[in-house]
């Protein structure tokens, strides 16, 4: 605990100097900086090599600070009560007078916000008098990091500090829902779509591609080990690493289990870790067993599809 407090103090030290640091969240690690400071936010974009037109998610400890920055509505409060803190991000209208940096929002009239569940990060956020802008702590298009070691692998000495809190419990990014007009899903994520539909008592559509506003990762390679991926494979071809969700009799060294009993929560948690491992082992191709398109399976399929592009 003392150690945790010392590390939180260090985090505050760097953040107050407008530096960016990595923070743990239940979804993936984030590359965080003061969301009210353009100077700080610019460092995130430089370090990640992130295109400037891709806005970042702003992380809050609770509603008090959020109220100063965004317009809240009925659907927001229903979803907030049910799922927060947790792996859901809301796109809301910016309030006039909000202090969020234009670098963070890419000058839009909206902002993406979320309430992470990781206890250490919650504590850090409570000590600060500003929210934290934080995209995933990986170089743009790479696999998202689910541990402090992954973050280090991405940035090496270029990152000043990593607040380490072990492995992310969910391992997949947050579900993004826009509440600016009619609710729309912008990215599948750690909260199952079925649960959101049930909570709002309506079927929420996934935003269609013809809409111009940037949808996370759209049209680009994303979440990618940069190795070809073949989906819905009944068996691996020669030389392929094979990702599985059901136990097989054979014990081949190219078999990598996301789960042995179709537990999709477990599969989600292990997905990025396995992709990173397969890359490290220098496999040149990956194949993946068919994963059911329901619950977190929808998110896992989404990430594999984008990684395969
Ligand atoms: O789980 C997560 O959401 C993680 C952790 C660190 O919180 N963060 C994360 O951030 O995945 P990032 O930047 O990798 O993905 C956030 C996506 C961006 O791709 C961006 O397109 C979208 O959110 N976004 C941000 N602001 C938006 C806005 N105003 N309207 C629409 N999309 C927005
Ligand atoms: Mg990302």
XYZ file of C-alpha atoms and ligand atoms in Angstrom:
343
model
C 0.000 0.000 0.000
C 2.785 2.443 0.967
C 4.492 1.562 -2.240
C 1.282 2.300 -4.129
C 1.016 5.685 -2.498
C 4.617 6.522 -3.371
C 3.946 5.568 -6.985
C 0.795 7.654 -7.098
C 2.821 10.597 -5.798
C 5.383 10.048 -8.540
C 2.588 9.933 -11.110
C 1.241 13.254 -9.836
C 4.723 14.752 -10.014
C 5.087 13.920 -13.701
C 1.497 14.795 -14.640
C 1.715 18.200 -12.932
C 4.818 18.905 -15.026
C 2.722 18.269 -18.167
C 4.494 14.987 -18.870
C 2.674 11.852 -19.923
C 2.843 8.555 -18.041
C 1.213 5.143 -18.459
C -1.702 4.253 -16.191
C -3.362 0.897 -15.569
C -7.050 0.458 -16.371
C -9.310 -2.599 -16.333
C -9.403 -2.547 -20.154
C -5.849 -1.750 -21.336
C -3.051 0.532 -20.135
C -3.462 4.187 -21.118
C -0.920 6.858 -22.063
C -2.156 9.654 -19.816
C -1.713 13.420 -19.566
C -3.583 16.441 -18.216
C -6.652 16.750 -20.465
C -6.829 20.507 -19.794
C -3.305 21.140 -21.077
C -2.513 21.286 -24.798
C 1.176 21.109 -24.011
C 0.652 17.820 -22.155
C -1.749 16.389 -24.727
C 0.665 17.064 -27.590
C 3.189 14.783 -25.899
C 0.741 11.878 -26.064
C 0.347 12.305 -29.823
C 4.073 12.611 -30.396
C 4.946 9.554 -28.290
C 2.211 7.351 -29.794
C 2.786 8.662 -33.339
C -0.961 9.128 -33.330
C -2.653 11.091 -36.131
C -3.751 14.456 -34.729
C -7.272 14.048 -36.087
C -7.958 11.064 -33.826
C -9.425 12.423 -30.572
C -8.592 10.835 -27.188
C -10.768 9.547 -24.366
C -10.862 11.642 -21.183
C -10.832 9.732 -17.876
C -12.695 10.933 -14.769
C -13.046 9.712 -11.184
C -16.690 10.755 -10.955
C -19.471 13.089 -12.000
C -18.427 16.310 -10.246
C -15.629 17.202 -12.611
C -17.424 15.702 -15.619
C -20.382 18.057 -15.165
C -18.121 21.029 -15.820
C -17.041 19.636 -19.188
C -20.037 17.865 -20.808
C -23.772 17.981 -21.292
C -25.309 14.951 -19.584
C -28.577 13.333 -20.628
C -31.022 10.652 -19.518
C -29.419 7.733 -21.402
C -26.069 8.738 -19.923
C -27.361 8.535 -16.356
C -29.037 5.158 -16.977
C -25.836 3.662 -18.415
C -23.597 5.380 -15.852
C -25.607 3.908 -12.984
C -25.486 0.425 -14.449
C -21.928 0.165 -15.792
C -19.640 2.766 -14.196
C -16.920 2.590 -13.216
C -16.309 0.103 -16.012
C -15.348 -0.520 -19.641
C -17.747 1.887 -21.349
C -16.953 5.234 -23.010
C -19.574 7.895 -23.724
C -19.354 10.467 -26.494
C -21.133 13.585 -25.209
C -21.567 17.226 -26.170
C -18.863 19.510 -24.860
C -20.099 22.208 -22.523
C -19.345 25.830 -23.345
C -16.533 26.805 -21.031
C -15.142 23.280 -20.799
C -11.406 23.388 -20.192
C -10.581 20.269 -22.207
C -7.760 20.952 -24.663
C -8.656 21.183 -28.359
C -5.756 18.826 -29.008
C -7.632 16.139 -27.053
C -10.959 16.625 -28.845
C -9.480 17.495 -32.247
C -11.531 20.669 -32.101
C -14.839 18.778 -32.125
C -17.947 19.861 -30.260
C -18.029 16.433 -28.611
C -15.767 14.525 -26.234
C -15.352 10.854 -25.321
C -15.324 10.221 -21.546
C -14.996 7.231 -19.271
C -14.649 6.123 -15.644
C -11.965 3.451 -15.275
C -12.424 0.734 -12.677
C -8.784 0.192 -11.692
C -8.413 1.190 -8.024
C -4.944 2.703 -8.339
C -5.955 4.881 -11.271
C -9.156 5.905 -9.492
C -7.079 7.021 -6.547
C -4.720 8.955 -8.798
C -7.653 10.690 -10.523
C -9.091 11.723 -7.149
C -5.834 13.461 -6.198
C -5.720 15.480 -9.420
C -7.722 18.608 -10.159
C -7.936 17.757 -13.847
C -9.118 14.674 -15.775
C -6.672 12.543 -17.785
C -6.685 12.229 -21.552
C -5.510 8.693 -22.305
C -5.464 6.675 -25.485
C -4.174 3.127 -25.242
C -0.451 3.089 -24.392
C 0.825 1.612 -27.656
C 2.408 3.021 -30.787
C -0.428 3.812 -33.196
C -1.806 0.662 -34.957
C 0.103 -1.754 -32.688
C -1.502 -4.193 -30.245
C -2.844 -2.501 -27.098
C -0.860 -3.114 -23.888
C -2.384 -5.137 -21.049
C 0.583 -4.970 -18.655
C 3.368 -2.599 -17.645
C 5.822 -4.865 -19.500
C 3.814 -4.425 -22.711
C 3.969 -0.641 -22.300
C 7.706 -0.802 -21.816
C 8.001 -2.926 -24.942
C 6.143 -0.212 -26.900
C 8.015 2.867 -25.685
C 11.242 1.728 -24.006
C 13.039 4.629 -22.345
C 10.889 7.214 -24.115
C 8.241 6.933 -21.425
C 9.010 8.647 -18.126
C 6.889 6.546 -15.770
C 4.554 3.535 -15.775
C 2.127 3.116 -12.892
C 2.219 -0.663 -12.632
C -0.819 -2.573 -11.438
C -0.354 -5.965 -13.016
C -2.442 -7.367 -15.846
C -5.604 -5.585 -17.027
C -8.656 -7.568 -15.892
C -10.668 -7.201 -19.101
C -7.903 -6.903 -21.668
C -10.077 -5.346 -24.415
C -10.742 -1.625 -24.873
C -13.962 -0.018 -23.673
C -17.203 -0.127 -25.635
C -17.798 3.340 -27.138
C -21.349 4.659 -27.355
C -22.264 8.056 -28.756
C -25.092 9.791 -26.896
C -24.845 13.007 -28.894
C -28.000 12.207 -30.871
C -29.717 8.828 -30.996
C -27.465 6.343 -29.141
C -25.015 4.639 -31.501
C -22.232 2.149 -30.894
C -18.910 3.435 -32.268
C -16.685 0.588 -31.080
C -17.396 -2.860 -29.678
C -15.596 -3.383 -26.390
C -15.531 -4.677 -22.849
C -19.274 -4.282 -22.193
C -21.445 -6.640 -24.203
C -23.838 -4.970 -26.635
C -26.692 -7.187 -25.426
C -26.322 -5.717 -21.920
C -26.460 -2.155 -23.226
C -29.589 -2.924 -25.274
C -31.237 -4.484 -22.234
C -30.372 -1.526 -20.008
C -31.630 1.097 -22.481
C -34.568 -1.151 -23.475
C -33.832 -0.640 -27.171
C -31.610 -2.052 -29.863
C -28.634 0.242 -30.384
C -27.186 0.267 -33.901
C -23.543 0.191 -34.827
C -22.601 3.427 -36.556
C -22.592 2.914 -40.313
C -19.365 3.454 -42.167
C -20.697 6.082 -44.528
C -20.770 8.539 -41.650
C -17.772 10.780 -41.835
C -16.796 11.259 -38.200
C -13.817 9.135 -37.360
C -14.803 5.807 -35.895
C -12.049 4.199 -33.830
C -9.591 2.441 -36.099
C -11.839 2.744 -39.131
C -10.285 2.040 -42.502
C -6.891 1.498 -40.981
C -4.970 -1.412 -39.650
C -5.449 -1.422 -35.905
C -4.709 -3.545 -32.859
C -2.339 -5.385 -35.115
C 0.653 -7.673 -34.638
C 1.419 -6.841 -38.317
C 1.369 -10.537 -39.255
C -1.280 -11.989 -41.630
C -4.269 -13.427 -39.761
C -6.684 -16.031 -41.152
C -10.047 -16.189 -39.381
C -12.558 -19.058 -38.935
C -9.837 -21.640 -39.557
C -10.812 -25.253 -38.837
C -7.151 -26.218 -38.668
C -3.833 -24.387 -39.003
C -1.753 -24.497 -42.174
C 1.950 -25.245 -42.089
C 3.867 -22.564 -40.193
C 0.837 -20.830 -38.703
C 0.345 -20.082 -35.018
C -3.190 -21.296 -34.183
C -5.403 -19.439 -31.709
C -7.972 -21.710 -30.064
C -10.955 -21.457 -27.747
C -11.654 -25.196 -27.219
C -9.316 -27.862 -25.884
C -7.890 -30.225 -28.520
C -6.467 -33.701 -28.054
C -3.276 -32.900 -29.920
C -0.582 -30.997 -28.074
C 1.045 -29.005 -30.859
C 3.499 -26.281 -30.011
C 1.830 -23.886 -32.441
C -1.471 -24.112 -30.465
C -2.211 -21.012 -28.383
C -5.278 -21.179 -26.164
C -7.349 -18.077 -25.506
C -9.518 -20.363 -23.375
C -9.995 -24.133 -23.264
C -13.742 -24.119 -22.670
C -15.146 -21.271 -24.819
C -15.076 -18.855 -21.887
C -15.213 -15.594 -23.846
C -14.270 -13.430 -20.881
C -11.078 -15.412 -20.487
C -10.497 -15.311 -24.257
C -10.878 -11.517 -24.275
C -8.437 -11.122 -21.430
C -5.817 -13.254 -23.167
C -6.241 -12.023 -26.759
C -3.632 -9.229 -26.868
C -1.231 -11.138 -24.647
C -1.305 -14.122 -27.026
C -0.918 -11.962 -30.140
C 2.128 -10.309 -28.569
C 3.589 -13.696 -27.620
C 3.051 -15.138 -31.105
C 4.813 -12.138 -32.593
C 7.701 -12.538 -30.162
C 8.042 -16.185 -31.125
C 8.489 -14.934 -34.714
C 5.567 -16.741 -36.314
C 4.940 -15.341 -39.788
C 1.234 -16.216 -39.961
C -1.665 -16.649 -37.562
C -4.900 -18.591 -37.941
C -7.829 -18.433 -35.555
C -10.562 -20.938 -34.732
C -14.114 -19.671 -35.271
C -15.239 -17.521 -32.342
C -18.999 -17.162 -31.651
C -20.433 -13.775 -32.642
C -22.170 -13.035 -29.377
C -21.256 -11.169 -26.177
C -17.532 -10.497 -25.933
C -17.117 -12.755 -28.985
C -18.359 -9.800 -31.064
C -15.549 -7.631 -29.669
C -12.911 -10.330 -30.132
C -14.000 -10.875 -33.760
C -13.937 -7.110 -34.341
C -10.356 -6.815 -33.071
C -9.175 -9.844 -35.052
C -10.821 -8.502 -38.203
C -9.075 -5.164 -37.861
C -5.774 -6.781 -36.970
C -6.127 -8.951 -40.087
C -6.540 -5.990 -42.470
O -10.487 1.120 -22.907
C -10.201 2.163 -23.460
O -11.066 2.883 -24.014
C -8.721 2.601 -23.475
C -8.303 2.926 -22.041
C -6.888 3.438 -21.951
O -9.216 3.820 -21.476
N -8.523 3.717 -24.335
C -8.594 3.625 -25.683
O -8.277 4.832 -26.326
O -8.884 2.617 -26.269
P -7.956 4.917 -27.884
O -7.515 6.295 -28.146
O -7.019 3.851 -28.260
O -9.350 4.752 -28.550
C -10.335 5.735 -28.336
C -11.115 5.994 -29.570
C -10.318 6.721 -30.636
O -9.950 5.840 -31.648
C -11.256 7.791 -31.166
O -11.525 7.625 -32.539
C -12.540 7.623 -30.370
O -12.189 6.879 -29.246
N -13.038 8.938 -29.972
C -12.494 9.808 -29.107
N -13.210 10.945 -29.039
C -14.237 10.807 -29.889
C -15.332 11.635 -30.278
N -15.512 12.851 -29.779
N -16.201 11.142 -31.188
C -16.034 9.906 -31.698
N -15.025 9.065 -31.378
C -14.140 9.503 -30.492
Mg -5.947 2.423 -29.197
